[in-house]
Short mmCIF file of C-alpha atoms and ligand atoms in Angstrom, two decimals:
data_model
loop_
_atom_site.label_atom_id
_atom_site.label_comp_id
_atom_site.label_asym_id
_atom_site.label_seq_id
_atom_site.Cartn_x
_atom_site.Cartn_y
_atom_site.Cartn_z
CA MET A 1 219.85 225.27 47.17
CA PRO A 2 218.36 228.30 45.42
CA SER A 3 215.81 230.14 47.49
CA ILE A 4 212.89 228.12 46.20
CA ASN A 5 209.75 228.50 48.23
CA ARG A 6 207.23 226.37 46.44
CA ARG A 7 203.68 226.09 47.62
CA THR A 8 201.50 223.66 45.83
CA ALA A 9 197.85 222.88 46.15
CA LEU A 10 195.57 220.42 44.42
CA GLY A 11 192.17 221.21 43.03
CA GLY A 12 190.49 223.16 40.28
CA GLY A 13 191.84 226.58 40.92
CA LEU A 14 190.58 226.72 44.47
CA ALA A 15 194.02 226.94 45.93
CA SER A 16 194.84 230.12 47.68
CA VAL A 17 198.41 231.15 47.06
CA ALA A 18 200.21 232.64 49.97
CA VAL A 19 202.09 235.79 49.08
CA LEU A 20 205.72 235.80 50.07
CA LYS A 21 207.09 238.83 51.80
CA LEU A 22 210.12 239.75 49.79
CA SER A 23 212.25 242.59 50.94
CA PRO A 24 214.11 244.09 47.99
CA ALA A 25 217.87 244.28 48.33
CA LYS A 26 219.26 247.72 49.05
CA GLY A 27 218.89 249.87 45.97
CA ALA A 28 217.01 247.12 44.19
CA ARG A 29 214.00 247.87 42.01
CA GLN A 30 210.76 245.96 41.56
CA VAL A 31 209.82 246.17 37.89
CA GLN A 32 207.59 244.15 35.62
CA PRO A 33 209.79 241.56 33.88
CA GLU A 34 209.49 240.18 30.37
CA PHE A 35 209.23 236.48 29.58
CA SER A 36 211.14 237.07 26.36
CA LEU A 37 213.20 233.85 26.60
CA GLY A 38 210.07 231.71 26.47
CA VAL A 39 209.14 228.76 28.66
CA ALA A 40 210.28 225.16 28.78
CA SER A 41 209.65 221.88 30.52
CA GLY A 42 211.85 218.87 31.01
CA CYS A 43 212.80 215.68 32.83
CA PRO A 44 209.46 213.92 32.24
CA ARG A 45 208.77 211.14 34.71
CA PRO A 46 205.47 209.30 35.26
CA GLU A 47 204.42 211.58 38.12
CA SER A 48 206.63 214.64 37.79
CA ILE A 49 207.86 217.29 35.40
CA VAL A 50 210.17 220.32 35.62
CA LEU A 51 208.97 223.74 34.44
CA TRP A 52 211.40 226.50 33.45
CA THR A 53 211.50 230.16 32.55
CA ARG A 54 213.84 233.07 33.09
CA LEU A 55 212.77 236.63 33.77
CA VAL A 56 214.32 239.41 31.71
CA PHE A 57 214.11 243.01 32.83
CA PRO A 58 213.48 245.75 30.30
CA GLU A 59 216.48 247.85 31.27
CA THR A 60 218.89 245.03 30.51
CA PRO A 61 221.25 246.40 27.83
CA ALA A 62 219.88 245.57 24.40
CA ASP A 63 223.18 245.91 22.55
CA PRO A 64 223.91 242.38 21.30
CA PHE A 65 227.56 243.25 20.67
CA SER A 66 228.26 244.27 24.24
CA PHE A 67 229.34 242.23 27.21
CA THR A 68 228.45 245.06 29.58
CA PRO A 69 227.62 243.43 32.92
CA LEU A 70 223.89 242.88 33.01
CA GLU A 71 221.90 245.28 35.10
CA GLN A 72 219.72 242.27 35.83
CA GLN A 73 221.84 241.87 38.96
CA GLU A 74 220.32 245.04 40.40
CA TYR A 75 216.82 243.62 40.52
CA ALA A 76 215.27 242.24 43.66
CA PRO A 77 214.12 238.66 44.01
CA CYS A 78 210.73 238.28 42.34
CA GLU A 79 207.85 236.10 43.30
CA VAL A 80 206.75 234.12 40.27
CA GLU A 81 203.42 232.33 40.13
CA TRP A 82 203.19 229.14 38.08
CA THR A 83 200.07 227.30 36.96
CA LEU A 84 199.70 223.78 35.62
CA ALA A 85 196.38 222.92 34.00
CA ARG A 86 194.62 220.36 31.85
CA ASP A 87 193.69 222.92 29.18
CA ALA A 88 195.56 225.47 27.08
CA ALA A 89 193.56 228.35 28.59
CA LEU A 90 194.84 227.34 32.06
CA THR A 91 191.31 227.29 33.50
CA ASP A 92 191.18 223.62 34.56
CA VAL A 93 193.98 224.02 37.09
CA VAL A 94 195.76 220.96 38.43
CA GLN A 95 198.36 222.66 40.60
CA ARG A 96 199.42 226.21 41.21
CA GLY A 97 202.18 227.72 43.33
CA THR A 98 204.83 230.36 43.71
CA THR A 99 208.58 230.37 43.62
CA VAL A 100 211.24 233.02 43.93
CA ALA A 101 213.47 234.08 41.04
CA SER A 102 216.61 235.77 42.31
CA ALA A 103 219.59 237.51 40.77
CA ASP A 104 221.84 234.78 42.22
CA PHE A 105 220.54 232.44 39.52
CA GLY A 106 219.94 235.03 36.79
CA HIS A 107 216.25 235.25 37.77
CA SER A 108 215.76 231.78 36.33
CA VAL A 109 212.83 229.68 37.52
CA HIS A 110 212.99 225.91 38.01
CA VAL A 111 209.94 224.20 39.48
CA GLU A 112 209.66 220.46 39.92
CA ILE A 113 206.01 219.42 40.15
CA ASP A 114 205.08 216.01 41.45
CA ARG A 115 201.89 214.00 42.13
CA LEU A 116 200.93 214.12 38.45
CA THR A 117 199.16 211.54 36.29
CA PRO A 118 201.35 209.41 33.98
CA ALA A 119 201.21 209.81 30.18
CA THR A 120 199.17 213.00 30.47
CA THR A 121 199.39 216.25 28.55
CA TYR A 122 199.46 219.39 30.69
CA TYR A 123 199.67 223.11 29.95
CA TYR A 124 201.55 225.64 32.04
CA GLY A 125 202.39 229.30 32.37
CA PHE A 126 204.08 231.83 34.66
CA SER A 127 203.24 235.31 35.87
CA CYS A 128 205.14 237.94 37.82
CA ASN A 129 204.34 241.52 38.82
CA GLY A 130 201.43 241.59 36.36
CA ALA A 131 203.36 240.16 33.38
CA ALA A 132 202.44 236.73 31.98
CA SER A 133 204.43 234.20 29.97
CA ARG A 134 203.24 232.31 26.92
CA ILE A 135 201.52 228.99 27.58
CA GLY A 136 203.67 225.86 27.30
CA ARG A 137 202.57 222.27 26.77
CA THR A 138 204.18 219.24 28.34
CA LYS A 139 203.61 215.55 28.96
CA THR A 140 204.47 213.13 31.72
CA ALA A 141 206.10 209.76 30.97
CA PRO A 142 203.99 206.59 30.90
CA THR A 143 203.67 204.47 34.02
CA ALA A 144 206.28 201.75 34.63
CA ASN A 145 204.59 198.78 32.95
CA ALA A 146 202.86 200.66 30.10
CA GLU A 147 203.53 199.22 26.67
CA THR A 148 202.85 202.55 24.96
CA ARG A 149 204.64 203.55 21.76
CA VAL A 150 207.32 206.22 22.34
CA ARG A 151 208.19 208.83 19.72
CA PHE A 152 210.77 211.56 20.18
CA ALA A 153 213.07 213.92 18.30
CA PHE A 154 216.80 214.19 18.83
CA ALA A 155 219.08 217.06 17.85
CA SER A 156 222.46 218.68 18.44
CA CYS A 157 224.77 221.53 17.40
CA GLN A 158 222.79 224.71 16.80
CA HIS A 159 225.33 227.42 16.01
CA PHE A 160 223.32 230.65 16.10
CA GLU A 161 225.45 232.45 13.51
CA GLN A 162 225.54 229.55 11.04
CA GLY A 163 221.85 229.23 10.26
CA PHE A 164 218.22 229.68 11.20
CA TYR A 165 216.17 227.24 13.24
CA ALA A 166 213.59 226.13 10.64
CA ALA A 167 214.25 222.58 11.90
CA TYR A 168 212.81 223.53 15.28
CA ARG A 169 209.75 225.11 13.69
CA ASP A 170 209.09 221.82 11.91
CA MET A 171 209.77 219.80 15.06
CA ALA A 172 207.32 221.91 17.10
CA ALA A 173 204.48 220.89 14.75
CA ARG A 174 205.15 217.14 15.11
CA GLU A 175 203.42 214.74 17.46
CA ILE A 176 206.19 213.56 19.75
CA ASP A 177 206.56 212.76 23.43
CA PHE A 178 209.80 214.64 24.09
CA VAL A 179 212.94 216.18 22.59
CA LEU A 180 216.43 214.91 23.36
CA HIS A 181 219.24 217.45 22.91
CA LEU A 182 222.71 215.92 22.64
CA GLY A 183 224.86 219.01 23.17
CA ASP A 184 226.36 222.14 21.61
CA TYR A 185 223.21 224.02 22.57
CA ILE A 186 225.34 227.18 22.41
CA TYR A 187 228.70 227.89 20.83
CA GLU A 188 231.17 229.96 22.76
CA GLY A 189 233.03 231.04 19.63
CA GLY A 190 232.02 233.13 16.65
CA SER A 191 231.58 232.04 13.07
CA ARG A 192 234.48 232.39 10.65
CA SER A 193 232.36 231.98 7.53
CA GLY A 194 228.78 231.66 6.37
CA LYS A 195 227.39 233.95 9.06
CA VAL A 196 223.66 234.63 8.65
CA ARG A 197 223.12 236.45 11.97
CA SER A 198 225.31 237.59 14.84
CA HIS A 199 225.63 236.97 18.53
CA GLU A 200 227.82 239.00 20.87
CA ALA A 201 231.41 239.53 19.83
CA GLY A 202 234.05 237.91 22.01
CA ILE A 203 234.25 234.56 23.72
CA PRO A 204 232.46 234.24 27.07
CA THR A 205 234.48 233.38 30.15
CA THR A 206 232.38 234.85 32.99
CA LEU A 207 228.90 233.99 34.24
CA ASP A 208 227.37 237.18 32.83
CA GLU A 209 229.00 236.56 29.47
CA TYR A 210 227.70 232.97 29.26
CA ARG A 211 224.26 234.26 30.33
CA ALA A 212 224.33 236.78 27.50
CA ARG A 213 225.15 234.02 25.00
CA TYR A 214 222.24 231.83 26.18
CA LYS A 215 219.97 234.85 26.10
CA THR A 216 220.81 235.43 22.43
CA TYR A 217 220.21 231.78 21.52
CA LYS A 218 216.99 231.61 23.49
CA SER A 219 215.62 234.74 21.81
CA ASP A 220 214.94 232.60 18.71
CA ALA A 221 211.20 232.11 18.15
CA ASP A 222 211.52 228.65 16.54
CA LEU A 223 213.68 227.32 19.36
CA GLN A 224 211.18 228.76 21.85
CA ALA A 225 208.34 227.03 19.99
CA ALA A 226 210.03 223.62 20.26
CA HIS A 227 210.63 224.17 23.98
CA ALA A 228 207.04 225.27 24.55
CA ALA A 229 205.63 222.25 22.70
CA PHE A 230 207.35 219.30 24.44
CA PRO A 231 209.41 218.40 27.49
CA TRP A 232 213.16 218.25 26.76
CA LEU A 233 215.94 216.02 28.01
CA VAL A 234 219.38 217.57 27.70
CA ILE A 235 223.03 216.63 27.90
CA TRP A 236 225.98 218.81 26.96
CA ASP A 237 229.08 218.53 24.80
CA ASP A 238 232.09 220.87 24.72
CA HIS A 239 230.84 224.19 23.32
CA GLU A 240 228.65 224.85 26.36
CA VAL A 241 232.04 225.63 27.97
CA VAL A 242 234.79 225.81 25.31
CA ASP A 243 235.85 223.86 22.21
CA ASN A 244 237.36 220.41 22.89
CA TYR A 245 237.62 220.82 26.66
CA HIS A 246 238.11 217.84 28.92
CA SER A 247 237.49 217.73 32.65
CA THR A 248 240.04 220.28 33.89
CA SER A 249 241.33 222.20 30.89
CA ALA A 250 241.04 222.86 27.18
CA PRO A 251 243.51 223.24 24.31
CA THR A 252 242.83 226.99 24.38
CA ALA A 253 242.59 227.26 28.19
CA THR A 254 245.36 225.31 29.84
CA ASN A 255 245.56 227.18 33.17
CA GLU A 256 243.65 224.73 35.36
CA PRO A 257 242.50 226.91 38.30
CA HIS A 258 241.43 229.62 35.87
CA PHE A 259 239.69 227.10 33.62
CA LEU A 260 237.76 225.53 36.49
CA THR A 261 236.41 228.95 37.51
CA ARG A 262 235.29 229.47 33.94
CA ARG A 263 233.78 225.97 33.75
CA GLN A 264 231.83 226.68 36.93
CA ALA A 265 230.38 229.86 35.35
CA ALA A 266 229.47 227.93 32.19
CA TYR A 267 227.81 225.14 34.18
CA GLN A 268 225.79 227.66 36.18
CA ALA A 269 224.64 229.43 32.99
CA TRP A 270 223.68 226.04 31.53
CA TYR A 271 221.61 225.26 34.63
CA GLU A 272 219.95 228.68 34.52
CA HIS A 273 218.73 228.07 30.96
CA MET A 274 217.76 224.41 30.98
CA PRO A 275 214.55 222.73 32.22
CA VAL A 276 216.40 220.72 34.86
CA PRO A 277 215.44 220.27 38.51
CA PRO A 278 216.26 222.93 41.13
CA HIS A 279 218.23 220.46 43.26
CA LEU A 280 221.14 220.74 40.77
CA ALA A 281 221.92 224.19 42.25
CA PRO A 282 223.82 225.83 43.89
CA ASP A 283 227.24 224.16 43.68
CA PHE A 284 228.37 224.38 40.08
CA ARG A 285 231.99 223.33 40.63
CA ASN A 286 230.68 219.95 39.49
CA LEU A 287 227.28 219.33 37.99
CA ARG A 288 225.90 215.84 37.73
CA ILE A 289 223.87 215.53 34.54
CA HIS A 290 223.99 211.77 33.91
CA ASP A 291 220.59 210.29 34.65
CA HIS A 292 218.08 207.60 33.78
CA PHE A 293 214.56 208.11 32.40
CA ALA A 294 212.03 205.33 31.87
CA PHE A 295 209.11 205.42 29.43
CA GLY A 296 206.95 202.46 30.48
CA SER A 297 208.25 199.05 29.47
CA MET A 298 209.23 200.46 26.08
CA LEU A 299 212.30 202.60 26.79
CA ASP A 300 215.15 202.90 29.26
CA LEU A 301 216.97 206.10 28.33
CA LEU A 302 220.40 206.77 29.81
CA LEU A 303 221.77 210.31 29.61
CA LEU A 304 225.57 210.37 29.73
CA ASP A 305 228.17 213.06 30.38
CA ALA A 306 231.24 212.64 28.18
CA ARG A 307 232.94 215.95 29.02
CA GLN A 308 233.13 216.63 32.74
CA TYR A 309 235.17 213.56 33.75
CA ARG A 310 237.08 212.59 30.59
CA SER A 311 240.86 212.24 30.26
CA HIS A 312 242.78 214.85 28.29
CA VAL A 313 242.81 214.63 24.51
CA ALA A 314 245.59 212.26 23.39
CA ALA A 315 248.45 213.58 21.27
CA ASN A 316 248.17 210.65 18.84
CA LEU A 317 246.45 207.30 18.32
CA ALA A 318 249.16 205.42 20.26
CA GLU A 319 248.45 207.53 23.35
CA ALA A 320 244.72 207.13 22.71
CA ALA A 321 245.12 203.39 23.28
CA GLN A 322 246.46 203.77 26.84
CA SER A 323 244.46 201.74 29.32
CA GLN A 324 243.94 204.29 32.11
CA ARG A 325 242.12 206.74 29.85
CA THR A 326 238.46 207.40 30.58
CA MET A 327 235.50 209.03 28.84
CA PHE A 328 232.87 208.89 31.58
CA GLY A 329 235.05 208.79 34.71
CA SER A 330 235.02 205.83 37.08
CA GLU A 331 231.99 206.88 39.14
CA GLN A 332 229.74 207.42 36.12
CA GLU A 333 231.02 204.17 34.59
CA LYS A 334 230.06 202.29 37.75
CA TRP A 335 226.65 203.95 37.74
CA LEU A 336 226.17 203.04 34.08
CA GLU A 337 227.11 199.41 34.63
CA GLU A 338 224.58 199.17 37.44
CA ARG A 339 221.90 200.94 35.41
CA LEU A 340 222.46 198.66 32.41
CA SER A 341 222.10 195.62 34.65
CA GLN A 342 218.73 196.97 35.86
CA ALA A 343 217.38 197.95 32.44
CA HIS A 344 214.33 195.92 31.54
CA ALA A 345 212.52 197.87 28.83
CA LYS A 346 212.23 196.62 25.27
CA TRP A 347 214.69 199.29 24.06
CA THR A 348 217.74 200.64 25.93
CA LEU A 349 219.02 203.91 24.47
CA LEU A 350 222.33 205.50 25.43
CA ALA A 351 222.43 209.26 24.78
CA GLN A 352 225.97 210.66 24.64
CA PRO A 353 227.40 213.48 22.54
CA THR A 354 229.21 211.79 19.67
CA LEU A 355 229.89 208.74 17.43
CA LEU A 356 230.94 205.63 19.34
CA SER A 357 231.82 203.63 16.24
CA GLU A 358 235.32 203.43 14.89
CA ARG A 359 236.00 206.07 12.23
CA ILE A 360 239.69 205.89 11.49
CA GLY A 361 241.60 205.91 8.24
CA GLY A 362 240.72 208.17 5.37
CA TYR A 363 238.95 210.78 7.42
CA GLY A 364 239.59 214.34 8.46
CA ARG A 365 241.90 215.98 10.93
CA GLU A 366 243.51 213.84 13.63
CA LYS A 367 242.60 216.52 16.19
CA ASP A 368 238.88 215.85 15.57
CA ILE A 369 239.31 212.07 15.59
CA LEU A 370 241.16 212.17 18.91
CA ASP A 371 238.45 214.29 20.53
CA GLY A 372 235.90 211.51 19.87
CA TRP A 373 235.74 207.87 21.00
CA ASP A 374 238.65 206.91 18.71
CA GLY A 375 240.78 208.90 21.13
CA TYR A 376 239.43 206.85 24.07
CA GLN A 377 239.71 203.34 22.71
CA VAL A 378 240.08 201.40 25.96
CA ALA A 379 237.20 203.31 27.54
CA ARG A 380 235.14 202.39 24.48
CA ARG A 381 236.07 198.74 24.86
CA ARG A 382 234.99 198.85 28.53
CA LEU A 383 231.64 200.36 27.50
CA MET A 384 231.12 197.68 24.83
CA THR A 385 231.97 194.93 27.33
CA MET A 386 229.49 196.46 29.77
CA ILE A 387 226.75 196.46 27.14
CA ASP A 388 227.60 192.88 26.19
CA LYS A 389 227.56 191.67 29.81
CA ALA A 390 224.17 193.29 30.46
CA ALA A 391 222.74 191.02 27.71
CA LEU A 392 219.97 193.47 26.83
CA ARG A 393 217.47 192.82 24.08
CA ASN A 394 217.99 196.00 22.05
CA VAL A 395 220.68 198.62 22.60
CA VAL A 396 220.82 201.78 20.47
CA LEU A 397 223.34 204.60 20.85
CA LEU A 398 222.42 208.17 19.97
CA GLY A 399 224.95 210.93 19.35
CA GLY A 400 225.58 214.27 17.66
CA ASP A 401 228.71 216.44 17.50
CA LEU A 402 229.88 215.57 13.98
CA HIS A 403 227.58 217.94 12.05
CA SER A 404 226.72 215.04 9.75
CA TYR A 405 224.39 212.05 9.91
CA TYR A 406 225.58 208.48 10.51
CA ALA A 407 223.93 205.10 11.01
CA ALA A 408 226.22 202.31 12.20
CA GLN A 409 226.35 198.73 13.45
CA ILE A 410 228.40 198.25 16.58
CA PRO A 411 230.03 194.80 16.77
CA GLU A 412 231.11 193.01 19.93
CA THR A 413 234.63 194.12 19.08
CA PHE A 414 236.08 196.33 16.36
CA ASP A 415 239.10 194.00 16.09
CA MET A 416 237.39 191.09 14.30
CA PRO A 417 235.70 191.55 10.90
CA ALA A 418 233.06 188.87 11.64
CA ALA A 419 232.31 189.89 15.24
CA LYS A 420 228.63 189.48 16.11
CA PRO A 421 226.44 192.59 16.37
CA LEU A 422 226.17 194.23 19.78
CA ALA A 423 224.17 197.42 19.20
CA THR A 424 223.19 199.98 16.61
CA GLU A 425 223.99 203.64 16.48
CA PHE A 426 222.58 206.86 15.04
CA VAL A 427 224.34 210.21 14.92
CA VAL A 428 222.17 213.18 14.09
CA GLY A 429 223.36 216.02 11.85
CA SER A 430 223.53 219.55 13.17
CA ILE A 431 220.59 221.89 13.42
CA THR A 432 222.76 224.62 11.82
CA SER A 433 226.49 224.16 12.56
CA ASN A 434 228.70 223.92 9.47
CA GLY A 435 229.86 220.38 8.69
CA PRO A 436 231.99 218.26 6.37
CA SER A 437 231.18 217.51 2.74
CA GLN A 438 229.75 214.25 1.41
CA ALA A 439 233.17 213.55 -0.18
CA ALA A 440 234.76 213.57 3.29
CA LEU A 441 232.08 211.24 4.63
CA ASP A 442 232.45 208.89 1.67
CA LYS A 443 236.11 208.40 2.63
CA ALA A 444 235.05 207.53 6.19
CA LEU A 445 232.38 205.12 4.93
CA SER A 446 234.73 203.22 2.63
CA ALA A 447 237.43 202.93 5.32
CA ASN A 448 234.94 201.85 8.03
CA PRO A 449 232.36 199.42 6.59
CA ARG A 450 230.38 199.24 9.85
CA LEU A 451 229.37 202.83 9.19
CA ARG A 452 226.36 201.83 7.14
CA PHE A 453 225.23 205.33 6.19
CA GLY A 454 226.71 208.83 6.21
CA ARG A 455 225.34 212.12 4.94
CA GLY A 456 227.28 215.37 4.89
CA GLY A 457 226.09 218.81 3.88
CA ALA A 458 222.62 218.20 5.37
CA HIS A 459 221.20 219.80 8.52
CA GLY A 460 218.19 219.16 10.68
CA TYR A 461 217.24 216.62 13.32
CA ALA A 462 216.06 213.01 13.72
CA LEU A 463 212.92 211.22 14.87
CA ALA A 464 212.81 207.89 16.69
CA THR A 465 209.71 205.74 17.08
CA LEU A 466 209.80 202.75 19.41
CA THR A 467 207.19 200.02 19.34
CA GLN A 468 207.00 196.42 20.52
CA ASP A 469 208.43 195.03 17.32
CA ARG A 470 210.66 197.76 15.89
CA CYS A 471 212.60 200.99 16.25
CA ILE A 472 212.30 203.38 13.34
CA VAL A 473 214.74 206.28 12.99
CA GLU A 474 214.09 209.01 10.44
CA PHE A 475 216.68 211.60 9.45
CA VAL A 476 215.04 214.95 8.77
CA ALA A 477 216.76 217.79 6.85
CA VAL A 478 215.95 221.39 6.03
CA SER A 479 216.18 222.55 2.40
CA ASP A 480 218.57 225.38 3.34
CA LYS A 481 219.81 226.17 6.84
CA ASN A 482 220.40 229.78 5.82
CA ASP A 483 216.73 230.24 4.92
CA PRO A 484 214.44 230.94 7.89
CA GLU A 485 211.51 229.71 5.76
CA ALA A 486 213.25 226.48 4.67
CA THR A 487 211.15 223.42 3.89
CA VAL A 488 211.79 220.14 5.65
CA GLU A 489 211.82 216.51 4.56
CA VAL A 490 212.68 213.04 5.83
CA PHE A 491 215.60 211.94 3.65
CA ALA A 492 216.47 208.56 5.18
CA THR A 493 214.57 205.97 7.21
CA PHE A 494 216.07 203.08 9.19
CA THR A 495 214.42 200.12 10.86
CA ILE A 496 215.77 197.91 13.62
CA LYS A 497 213.65 194.84 14.33
CA ASP A 498 213.20 193.73 17.92
CA GLY A 499 215.98 191.37 19.00
CA ILE A 500 218.17 191.97 15.94
CA SER A 501 220.94 194.55 16.18
CA ALA A 502 220.94 195.21 12.46
CA ILE A 503 219.89 198.28 10.54
CA GLU A 504 217.61 198.08 7.50
CA ILE A 505 217.82 201.17 5.33
CA SER A 506 214.52 201.82 3.63
CA LYS A 507 214.88 205.21 2.03
FE1 FE2 B 1 228.84 220.95 17.37
#
């Protein structure tokens, strides 16, 4: 566990906060930090929420092109005070406490606050050595039997060099309950073309290098605004570690012991920058991110990890069909089966990084096809059987990864043209990452008729609204991802009626 010493107290600001005695490490300096990476909240449950920030020290090298080891390591542990209140001025205090941010975890702060009121908006902030963070806003999930409408945004793939985050600025102004991020929060590699801004040169392999990459991404004001406005739920895909990696190696990093050390560094950096609970630390050799979140009787949301436990990428489609291959790993699969059997909300949503639907014939590079579910066909069949056996009322899959938008019907089996519908699926386009053209998508659509909709060359995010009688998904795009002042519009709207796994396209 990180050295969290959390003291909480209830009541309108009457709590006295005990001051921790922190003895600085030898040679360490106590300096006022900056909260220049913003604040965030996440993992909303009816009575708890996670608050996040990370302290940055002014002497940290400012050169964005350097991987010079961060001097951050020289700073002593800092006592950070957090405040949760009912108002944006943080005067009507609900809880207040302190925690310790240490160099071991990049001076990141993760506080899990419990005993909260369901479906309630709260405001929060941090202070340390006289410096104060911006104020964030968050919201707890509704209580178990609440029939409240749920509205959220989902997004993926935000290459820093390939565009600006106007999509996040637009998202931050919406009225939504939470944001779901489906992976590729950072990219480890640089941009070959269309670069509008630069991150550090080189590809990170060490903890400090991954920290530097997150720090660059998190310096973006629009991304910070979206984090400060809503709680986030996050999963990862491959670029949080390295392109197309599977559990123990990657096409560009085949030395397993070396790769696992690198993966551990990448997982730790991910933890240090995400609003996830402190109990995930300190062992980053493996990091369990699959989880279940409930939003009243409206939504069971399952977050899935399709990278950490998956089989290697197949050499061809014949190998992809081998029965022992796995996408989730056997433990997560067992967990998922159990969770699906317990799901009771009106809508069950499965959040995983990419397109589940078949997309073969007439599309793209085999390498990209094999990295997705088409390269894990038996694992996909097991998942579809699991969904079928659970006999749930409404199942919707959400994914990202493809840098283009898709809406699809998932049948009971892909082998029979007239198979009955099992679920629906939406893949969100990238926030900024370059993607395929509409011509490439048109080939995929004509070869795979269950892909009901595909849009290439558009970038942004998606909104989902769940009510008793329908699920509405809206695809939102920016006018130009290279323009920081881009305008934003909903370009496609889809409706799924309760009890019918069919998509109506209305725009
Ligand atoms: Fe991506």
